[in-house]
Tab-separated table of C-alpha atoms in Angstrom:
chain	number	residue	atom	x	y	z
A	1	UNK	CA	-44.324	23.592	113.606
A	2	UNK	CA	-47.181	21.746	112.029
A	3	UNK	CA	-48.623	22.621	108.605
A	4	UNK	CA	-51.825	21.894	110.133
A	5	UNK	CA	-51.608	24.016	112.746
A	6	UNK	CA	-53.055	26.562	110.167
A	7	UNK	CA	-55.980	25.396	109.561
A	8	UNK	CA	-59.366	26.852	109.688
A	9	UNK	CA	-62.831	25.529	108.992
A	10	UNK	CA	-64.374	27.802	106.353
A	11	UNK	CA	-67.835	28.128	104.823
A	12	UNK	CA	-67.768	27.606	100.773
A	13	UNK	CA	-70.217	30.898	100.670
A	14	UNK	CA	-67.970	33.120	102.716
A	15	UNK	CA	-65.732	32.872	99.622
A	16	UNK	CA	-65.980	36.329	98.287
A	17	UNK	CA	-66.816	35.402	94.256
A	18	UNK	CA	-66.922	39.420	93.401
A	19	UNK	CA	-65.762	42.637	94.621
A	20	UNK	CA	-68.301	45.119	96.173
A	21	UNK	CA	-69.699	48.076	94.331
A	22	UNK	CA	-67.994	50.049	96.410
A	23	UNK	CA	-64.329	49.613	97.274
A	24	UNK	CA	-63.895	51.188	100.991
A	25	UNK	CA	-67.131	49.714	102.148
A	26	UNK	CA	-65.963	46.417	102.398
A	27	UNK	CA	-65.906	45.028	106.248
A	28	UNK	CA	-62.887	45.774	108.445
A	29	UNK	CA	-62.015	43.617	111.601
A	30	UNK	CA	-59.433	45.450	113.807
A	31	UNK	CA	-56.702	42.852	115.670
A	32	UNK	CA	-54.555	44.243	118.326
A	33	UNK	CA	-51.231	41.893	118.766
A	34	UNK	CA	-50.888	42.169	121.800
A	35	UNK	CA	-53.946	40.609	123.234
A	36	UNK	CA	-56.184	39.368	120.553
A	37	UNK	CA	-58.473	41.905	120.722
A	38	UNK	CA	-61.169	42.330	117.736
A	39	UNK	CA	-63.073	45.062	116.585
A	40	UNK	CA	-65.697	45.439	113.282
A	41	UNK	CA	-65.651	48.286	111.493
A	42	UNK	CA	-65.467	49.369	107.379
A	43	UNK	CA	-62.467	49.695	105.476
A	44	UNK	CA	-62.954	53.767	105.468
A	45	UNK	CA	-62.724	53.868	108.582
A	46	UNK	CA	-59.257	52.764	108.440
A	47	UNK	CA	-58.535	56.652	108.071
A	48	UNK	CA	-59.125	56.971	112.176
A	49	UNK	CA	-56.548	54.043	112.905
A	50	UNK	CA	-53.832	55.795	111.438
A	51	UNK	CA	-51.757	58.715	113.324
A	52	UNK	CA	-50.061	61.771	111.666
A	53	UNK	CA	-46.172	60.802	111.331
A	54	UNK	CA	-46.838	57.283	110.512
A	55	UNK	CA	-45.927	55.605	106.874
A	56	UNK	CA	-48.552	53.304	104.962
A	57	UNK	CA	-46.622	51.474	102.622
A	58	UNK	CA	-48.793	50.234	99.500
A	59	UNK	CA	-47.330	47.622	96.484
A	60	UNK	CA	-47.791	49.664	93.154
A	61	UNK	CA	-47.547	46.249	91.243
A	62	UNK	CA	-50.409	46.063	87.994
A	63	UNK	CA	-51.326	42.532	87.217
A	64	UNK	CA	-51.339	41.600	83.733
A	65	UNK	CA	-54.439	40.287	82.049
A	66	UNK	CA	-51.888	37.360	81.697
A	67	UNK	CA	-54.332	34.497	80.485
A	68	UNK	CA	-54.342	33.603	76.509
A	69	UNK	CA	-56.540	31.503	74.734
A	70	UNK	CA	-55.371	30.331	71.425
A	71	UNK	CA	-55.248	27.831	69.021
A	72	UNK	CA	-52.221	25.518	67.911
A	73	UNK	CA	-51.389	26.627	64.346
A	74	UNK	CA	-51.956	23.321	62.242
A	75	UNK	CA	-54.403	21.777	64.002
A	76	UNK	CA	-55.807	24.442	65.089
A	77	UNK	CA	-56.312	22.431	68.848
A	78	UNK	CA	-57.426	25.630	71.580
A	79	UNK	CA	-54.764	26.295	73.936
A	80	UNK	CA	-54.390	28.171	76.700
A	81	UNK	CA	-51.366	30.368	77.777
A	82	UNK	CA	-50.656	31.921	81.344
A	83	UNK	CA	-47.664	34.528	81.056
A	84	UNK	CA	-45.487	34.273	84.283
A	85	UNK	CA	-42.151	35.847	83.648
A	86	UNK	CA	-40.630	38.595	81.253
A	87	UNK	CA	-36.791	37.551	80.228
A	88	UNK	CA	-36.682	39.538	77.329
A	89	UNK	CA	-38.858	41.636	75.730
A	90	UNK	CA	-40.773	39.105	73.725
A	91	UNK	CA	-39.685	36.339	75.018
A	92	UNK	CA	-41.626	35.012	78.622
A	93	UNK	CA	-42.023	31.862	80.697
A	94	UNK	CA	-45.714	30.678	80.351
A	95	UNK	CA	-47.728	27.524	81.467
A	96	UNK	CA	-49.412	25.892	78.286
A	97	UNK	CA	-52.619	23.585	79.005
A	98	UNK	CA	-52.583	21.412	77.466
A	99	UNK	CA	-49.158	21.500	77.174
A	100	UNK	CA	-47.212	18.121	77.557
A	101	UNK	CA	-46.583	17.814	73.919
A	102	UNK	CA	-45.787	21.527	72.681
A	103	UNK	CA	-42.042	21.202	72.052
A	104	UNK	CA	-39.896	23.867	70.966
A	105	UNK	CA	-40.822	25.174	67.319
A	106	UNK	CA	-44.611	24.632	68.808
A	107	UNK	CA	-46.579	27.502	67.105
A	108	UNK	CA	-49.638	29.338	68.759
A	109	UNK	CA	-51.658	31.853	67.373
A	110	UNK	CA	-54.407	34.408	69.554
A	111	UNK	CA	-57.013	36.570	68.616
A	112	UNK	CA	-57.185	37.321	64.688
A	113	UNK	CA	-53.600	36.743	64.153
A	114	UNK	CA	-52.834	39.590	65.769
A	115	UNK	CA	-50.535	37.799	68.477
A	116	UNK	CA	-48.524	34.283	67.635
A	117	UNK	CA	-46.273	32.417	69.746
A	118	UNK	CA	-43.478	30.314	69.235
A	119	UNK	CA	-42.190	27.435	71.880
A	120	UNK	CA	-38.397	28.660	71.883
A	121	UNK	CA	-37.305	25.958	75.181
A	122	UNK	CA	-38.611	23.402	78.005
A	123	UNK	CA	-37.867	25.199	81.077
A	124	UNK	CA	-38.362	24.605	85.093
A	125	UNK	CA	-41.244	22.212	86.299
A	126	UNK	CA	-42.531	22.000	82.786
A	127	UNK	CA	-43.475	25.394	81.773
A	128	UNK	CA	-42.005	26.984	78.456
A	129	UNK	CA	-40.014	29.599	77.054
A	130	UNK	CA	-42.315	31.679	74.510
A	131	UNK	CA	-41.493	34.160	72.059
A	132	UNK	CA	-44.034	36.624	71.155
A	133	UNK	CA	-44.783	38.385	67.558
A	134	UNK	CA	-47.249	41.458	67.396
A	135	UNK	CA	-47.076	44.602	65.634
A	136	UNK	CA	-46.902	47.586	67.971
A	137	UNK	CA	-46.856	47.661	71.964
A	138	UNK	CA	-46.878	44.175	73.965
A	139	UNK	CA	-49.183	45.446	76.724
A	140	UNK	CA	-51.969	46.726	74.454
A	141	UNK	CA	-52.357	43.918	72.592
A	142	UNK	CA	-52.294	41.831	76.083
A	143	UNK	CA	-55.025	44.481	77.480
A	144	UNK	CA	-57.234	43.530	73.679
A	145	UNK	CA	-56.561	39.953	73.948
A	146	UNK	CA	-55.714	38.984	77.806
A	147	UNK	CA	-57.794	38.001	80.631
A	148	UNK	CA	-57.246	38.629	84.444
A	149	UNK	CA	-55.515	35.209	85.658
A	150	UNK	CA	-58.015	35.498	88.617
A	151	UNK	CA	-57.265	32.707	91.789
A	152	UNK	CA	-58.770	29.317	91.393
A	153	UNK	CA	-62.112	29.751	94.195
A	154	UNK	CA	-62.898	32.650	92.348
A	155	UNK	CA	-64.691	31.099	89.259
A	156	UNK	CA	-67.269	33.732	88.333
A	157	UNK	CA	-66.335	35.826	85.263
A	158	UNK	CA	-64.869	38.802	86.047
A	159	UNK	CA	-66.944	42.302	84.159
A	160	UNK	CA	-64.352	44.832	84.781
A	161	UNK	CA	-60.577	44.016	84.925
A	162	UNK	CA	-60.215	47.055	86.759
A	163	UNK	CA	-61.577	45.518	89.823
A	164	UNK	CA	-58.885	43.025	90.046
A	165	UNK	CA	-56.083	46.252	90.018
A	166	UNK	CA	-55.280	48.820	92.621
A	167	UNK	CA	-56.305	52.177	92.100
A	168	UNK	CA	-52.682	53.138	92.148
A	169	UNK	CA	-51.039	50.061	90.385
A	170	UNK	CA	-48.493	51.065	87.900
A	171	UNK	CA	-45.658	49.236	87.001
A	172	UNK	CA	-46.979	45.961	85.227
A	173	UNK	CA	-45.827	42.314	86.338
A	174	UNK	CA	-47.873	40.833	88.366
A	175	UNK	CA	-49.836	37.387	88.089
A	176	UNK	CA	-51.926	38.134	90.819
A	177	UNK	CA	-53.052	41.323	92.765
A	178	UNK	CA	-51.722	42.617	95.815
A	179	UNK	CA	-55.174	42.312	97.115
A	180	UNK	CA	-55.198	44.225	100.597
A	181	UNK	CA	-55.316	47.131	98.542
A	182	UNK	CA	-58.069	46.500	96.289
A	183	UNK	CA	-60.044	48.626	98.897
A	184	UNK	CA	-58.396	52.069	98.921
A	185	UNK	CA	-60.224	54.767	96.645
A	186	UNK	CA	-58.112	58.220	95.560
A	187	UNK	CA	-60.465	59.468	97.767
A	188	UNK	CA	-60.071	58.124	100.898
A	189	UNK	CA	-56.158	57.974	99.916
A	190	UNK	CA	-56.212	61.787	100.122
A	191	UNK	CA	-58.302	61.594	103.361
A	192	UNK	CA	-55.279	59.561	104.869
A	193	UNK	CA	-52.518	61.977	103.424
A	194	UNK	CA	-54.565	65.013	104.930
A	195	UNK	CA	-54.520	63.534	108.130
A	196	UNK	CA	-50.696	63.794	107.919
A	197	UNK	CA	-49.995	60.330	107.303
A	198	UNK	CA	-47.054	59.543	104.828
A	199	UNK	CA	-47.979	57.226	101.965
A	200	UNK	CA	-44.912	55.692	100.174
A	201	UNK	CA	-44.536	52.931	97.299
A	202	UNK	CA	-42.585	49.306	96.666
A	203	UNK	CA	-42.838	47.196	93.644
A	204	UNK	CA	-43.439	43.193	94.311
A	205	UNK	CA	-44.412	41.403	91.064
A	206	UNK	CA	-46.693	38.728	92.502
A	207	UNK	CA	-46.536	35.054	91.039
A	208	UNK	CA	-48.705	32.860	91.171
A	209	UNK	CA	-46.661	30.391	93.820
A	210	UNK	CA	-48.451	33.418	96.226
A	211	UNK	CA	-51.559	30.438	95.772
A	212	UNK	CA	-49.102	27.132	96.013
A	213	UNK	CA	-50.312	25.269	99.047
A	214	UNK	CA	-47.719	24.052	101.538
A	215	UNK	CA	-47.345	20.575	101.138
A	216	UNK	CA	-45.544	20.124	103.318
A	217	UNK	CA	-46.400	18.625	107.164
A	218	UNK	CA	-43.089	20.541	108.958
A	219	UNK	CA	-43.538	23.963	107.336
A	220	UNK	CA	-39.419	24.412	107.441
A	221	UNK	CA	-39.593	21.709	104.622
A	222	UNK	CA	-41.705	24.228	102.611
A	223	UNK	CA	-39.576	25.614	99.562
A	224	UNK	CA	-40.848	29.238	99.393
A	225	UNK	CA	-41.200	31.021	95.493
A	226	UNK	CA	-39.041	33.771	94.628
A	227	UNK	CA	-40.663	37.010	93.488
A	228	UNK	CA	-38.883	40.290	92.202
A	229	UNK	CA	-39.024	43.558	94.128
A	230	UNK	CA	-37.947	47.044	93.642
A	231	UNK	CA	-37.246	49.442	97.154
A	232	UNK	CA	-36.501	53.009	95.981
A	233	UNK	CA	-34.399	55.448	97.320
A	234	UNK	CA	-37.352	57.821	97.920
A	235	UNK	CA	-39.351	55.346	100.033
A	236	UNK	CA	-36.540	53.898	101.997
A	237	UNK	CA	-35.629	57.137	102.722
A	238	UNK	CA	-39.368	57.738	104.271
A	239	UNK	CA	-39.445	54.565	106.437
A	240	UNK	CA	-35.872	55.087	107.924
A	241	UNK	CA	-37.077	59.168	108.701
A	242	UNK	CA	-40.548	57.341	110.120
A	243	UNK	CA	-38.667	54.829	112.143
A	244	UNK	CA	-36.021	57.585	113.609
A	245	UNK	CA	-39.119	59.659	114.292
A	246	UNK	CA	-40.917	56.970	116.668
A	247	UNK	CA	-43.477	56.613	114.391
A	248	UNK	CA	-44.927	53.476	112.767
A	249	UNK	CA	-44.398	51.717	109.441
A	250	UNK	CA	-47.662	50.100	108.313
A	251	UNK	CA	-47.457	47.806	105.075
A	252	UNK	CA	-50.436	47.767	103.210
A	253	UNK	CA	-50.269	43.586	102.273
A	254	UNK	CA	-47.877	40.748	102.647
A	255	UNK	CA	-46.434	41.181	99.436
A	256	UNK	CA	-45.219	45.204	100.764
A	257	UNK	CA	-44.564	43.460	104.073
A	258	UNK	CA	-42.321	40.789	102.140
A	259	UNK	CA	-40.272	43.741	100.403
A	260	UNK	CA	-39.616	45.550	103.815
A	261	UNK	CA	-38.558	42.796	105.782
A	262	UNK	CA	-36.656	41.294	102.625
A	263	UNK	CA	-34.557	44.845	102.875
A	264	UNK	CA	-34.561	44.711	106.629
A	265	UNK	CA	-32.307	41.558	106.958
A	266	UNK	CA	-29.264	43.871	105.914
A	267	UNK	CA	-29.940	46.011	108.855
A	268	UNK	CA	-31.655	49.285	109.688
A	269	UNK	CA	-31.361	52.080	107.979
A	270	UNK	CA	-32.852	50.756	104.385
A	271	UNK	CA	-31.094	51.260	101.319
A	272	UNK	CA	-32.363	51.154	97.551
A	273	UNK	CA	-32.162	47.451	96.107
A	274	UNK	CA	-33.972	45.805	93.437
A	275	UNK	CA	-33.869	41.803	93.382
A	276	UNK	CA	-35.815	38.743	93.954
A	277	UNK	CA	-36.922	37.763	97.484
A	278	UNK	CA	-37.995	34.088	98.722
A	279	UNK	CA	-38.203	35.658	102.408
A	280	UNK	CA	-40.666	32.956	104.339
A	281	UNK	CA	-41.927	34.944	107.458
A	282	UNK	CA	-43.266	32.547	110.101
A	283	UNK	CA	-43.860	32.856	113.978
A	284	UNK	CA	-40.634	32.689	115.219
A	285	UNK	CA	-39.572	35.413	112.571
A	286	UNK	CA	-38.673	39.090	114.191
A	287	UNK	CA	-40.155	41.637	112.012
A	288	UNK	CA	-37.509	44.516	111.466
A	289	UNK	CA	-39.538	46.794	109.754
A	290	UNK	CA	-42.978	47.130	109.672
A	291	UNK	CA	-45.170	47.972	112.891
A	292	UNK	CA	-48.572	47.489	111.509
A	293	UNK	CA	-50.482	45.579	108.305
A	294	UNK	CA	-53.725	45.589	106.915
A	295	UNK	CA	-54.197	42.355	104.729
A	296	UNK	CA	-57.069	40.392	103.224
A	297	UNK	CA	-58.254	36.937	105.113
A	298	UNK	CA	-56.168	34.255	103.981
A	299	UNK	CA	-56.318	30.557	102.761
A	300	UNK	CA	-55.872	28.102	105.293
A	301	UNK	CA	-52.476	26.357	105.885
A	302	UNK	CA	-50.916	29.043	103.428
A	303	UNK	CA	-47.496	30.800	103.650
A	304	UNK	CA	-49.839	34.109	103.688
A	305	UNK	CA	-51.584	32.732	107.120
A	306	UNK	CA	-48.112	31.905	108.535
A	307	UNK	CA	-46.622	35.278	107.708
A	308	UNK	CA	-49.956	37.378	109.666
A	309	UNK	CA	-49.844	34.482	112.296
A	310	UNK	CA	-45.682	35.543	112.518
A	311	UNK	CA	-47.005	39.372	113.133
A	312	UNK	CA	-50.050	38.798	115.610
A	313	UNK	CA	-49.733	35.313	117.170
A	314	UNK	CA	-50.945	32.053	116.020
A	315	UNK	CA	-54.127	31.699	118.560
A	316	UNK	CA	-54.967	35.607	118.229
A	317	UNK	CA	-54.961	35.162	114.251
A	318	UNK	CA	-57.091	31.720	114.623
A	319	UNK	CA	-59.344	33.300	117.061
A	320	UNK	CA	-59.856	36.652	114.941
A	321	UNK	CA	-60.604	33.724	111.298
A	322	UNK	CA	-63.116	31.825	113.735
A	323	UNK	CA	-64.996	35.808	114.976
A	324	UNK	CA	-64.980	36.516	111.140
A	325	UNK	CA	-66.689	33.247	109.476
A	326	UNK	CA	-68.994	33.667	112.772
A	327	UNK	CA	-69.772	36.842	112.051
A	328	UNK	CA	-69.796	35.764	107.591
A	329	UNK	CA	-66.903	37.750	106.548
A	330	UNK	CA	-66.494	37.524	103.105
A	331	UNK	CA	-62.868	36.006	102.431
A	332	UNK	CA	-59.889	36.188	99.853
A	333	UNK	CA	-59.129	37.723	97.113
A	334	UNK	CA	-62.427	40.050	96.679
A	335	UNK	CA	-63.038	39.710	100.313
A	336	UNK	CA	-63.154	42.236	103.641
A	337	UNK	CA	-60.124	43.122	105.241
A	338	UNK	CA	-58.046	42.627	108.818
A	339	UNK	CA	-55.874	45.571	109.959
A	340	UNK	CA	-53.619	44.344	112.669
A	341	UNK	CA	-51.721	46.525	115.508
């Protein structure tokens, strides 16, 4: 299978550049799997496609406001940092630009002073080991100093960082948001739980190889990232009681989708495990778990496109792209959404 078997043609404009005033009221185009069937609706309505008994599974990641500027103590040359990994607590893998020449003993400093960085190694493809100094708690002085590492097509400035989190993100570590659920409210969360519809959380910290195209032309060739993942007892628990009930599992995202299936390799029921997952779900690929997904539009000839294509069919999921950039859609990140069934 063909890389370019992928692709769509997509309008510039139809690039979604910031989110909507209102979260729920983005678009909604329904896809049933098993004949390509569309529908158009809003995202609130999404309450009257779920059934009492069934699970929604969201990813209660919270991206870090991971991007640094800086200056290179010295010279004072700017510099910018993007924070990927934790390994310790002060010490994380970051891409520098420019950063050919920062070897270790490299020293950075942010803001007034109030954050400096040291270049402690020259790790994988280039990027560096940092250690951080700072006087009281990392994340605050991230949240002062930090900037949302927003995807490269969205290049307007994002106002409020708070648009580029869930509503219910909590555990930080992400590069990127687990956007398919930029568009639930409390509010029409609650609506969903009255209706007698479980909701349950994973943890995916999403990197930023979520945006690494496949270069690849025989997609087998493509070398998937690795991300980390946490599956608790609680919500394994509440998909195995779903799944032994008859009812469905519906993953709010690829990045909850990639946690479930991750988990169901080892076999139905699920059991608690942390670790990090390179699953690459492509058609072809059974999906053990998960019955249902809502998900955001995707780029074209991306792992994310391959995974939906996996779940609904190739030509349904390139027929549904073509109905949506007919019909202007607004794509990506801070784009309308695609429930599929």
């Amino acid at each position: 299978m063909k890389t370019s078997d992928f692709y769509y043609e997509l309008p510039q404009e139809l690039i979604a550049q910031e989110p909507l005033g209102d979260r729920s009221s983005s678009r909604l185009m329904t896809l049933d799997k098993s004949n390509g069937t569309v529908g158009h609706k809003h995202f609130y309505d999404i309450v009257d496609e779920l059934h009492a008994g069934d699970t929604l599974i969201l990813n209660d990641t919270k991206v870090l406001p991971a991007r640094l500027y800086g200056t290179k103590e010295g010279t004072g040359a700017a510099i910018e940092f993007l924070l990927l990994h934790k390994h310790t607590l002060n010490d994380w893998e970051v891409i520098l630009r420019p950063g050919r020449k920062a070897k270790p003993g490299a020293r950075f400093i942010f803001g007034n002073g109030d954050l400096k960085a040291e270049v402690i190694d020259v790790i994988n493809d280039g990027n560096r080991l940092v250690r951080f100094e700072y006087e009281g708690v990392f994340e605050e002085v991230l949240d002062r100093l930090g900037e949302m590492p927003l995807p490269p097509y969205i290049t307007k400035k994002l106002e409020d960082k708070d648009r580029y989190q869930t509503v219910y993100a909590k555990n930080p570590g992400s590069a990127a948001a687990p956007t398919a659920g930029l568009h639930f409210t409390n509010e029409l969360l609650e609506k969903i739980k009255n209706k007698g519809v479980n909701v349950g959380y994973v943890t995916l910290h999403v990197g930023l190889g979520t945006f690494r195209p496949v270069k690849a032309e025989d997609i087998l060739d493509h070398k998937m990232h690795s991300e980390f993942y946490i599956l608790s007892k609680e919500t394994a628990d509440l998909v195995n009681k779903t799944k032994a009930m008859g009812k469905r599992v519906v993953s709010v995202g690829t990045t909850a989708t990639r946690v479930l299936e991750t988990a169901g390799l080892k076999g139905l029921p699920l059991k608690s495990e942390t670790g990090w997952t390179d699953i690459f779900i492509y058609p072809g690929k059974d999906f053990r778990v998960i019955d249902a997904l809502v998900t955001n539009f995707h780029l074209p000839e991306s792992t994310l496109i391959m995974l939906v294509s996996a779940l609904a069919g190739r030509e349904n999921v390139l027929s549904a792209y073509k109905e949506a950039v007919k019909e202007k859609y607004r794509f990506f990140s801070f784009g309308d959404a695609m429930y599929i069934y």
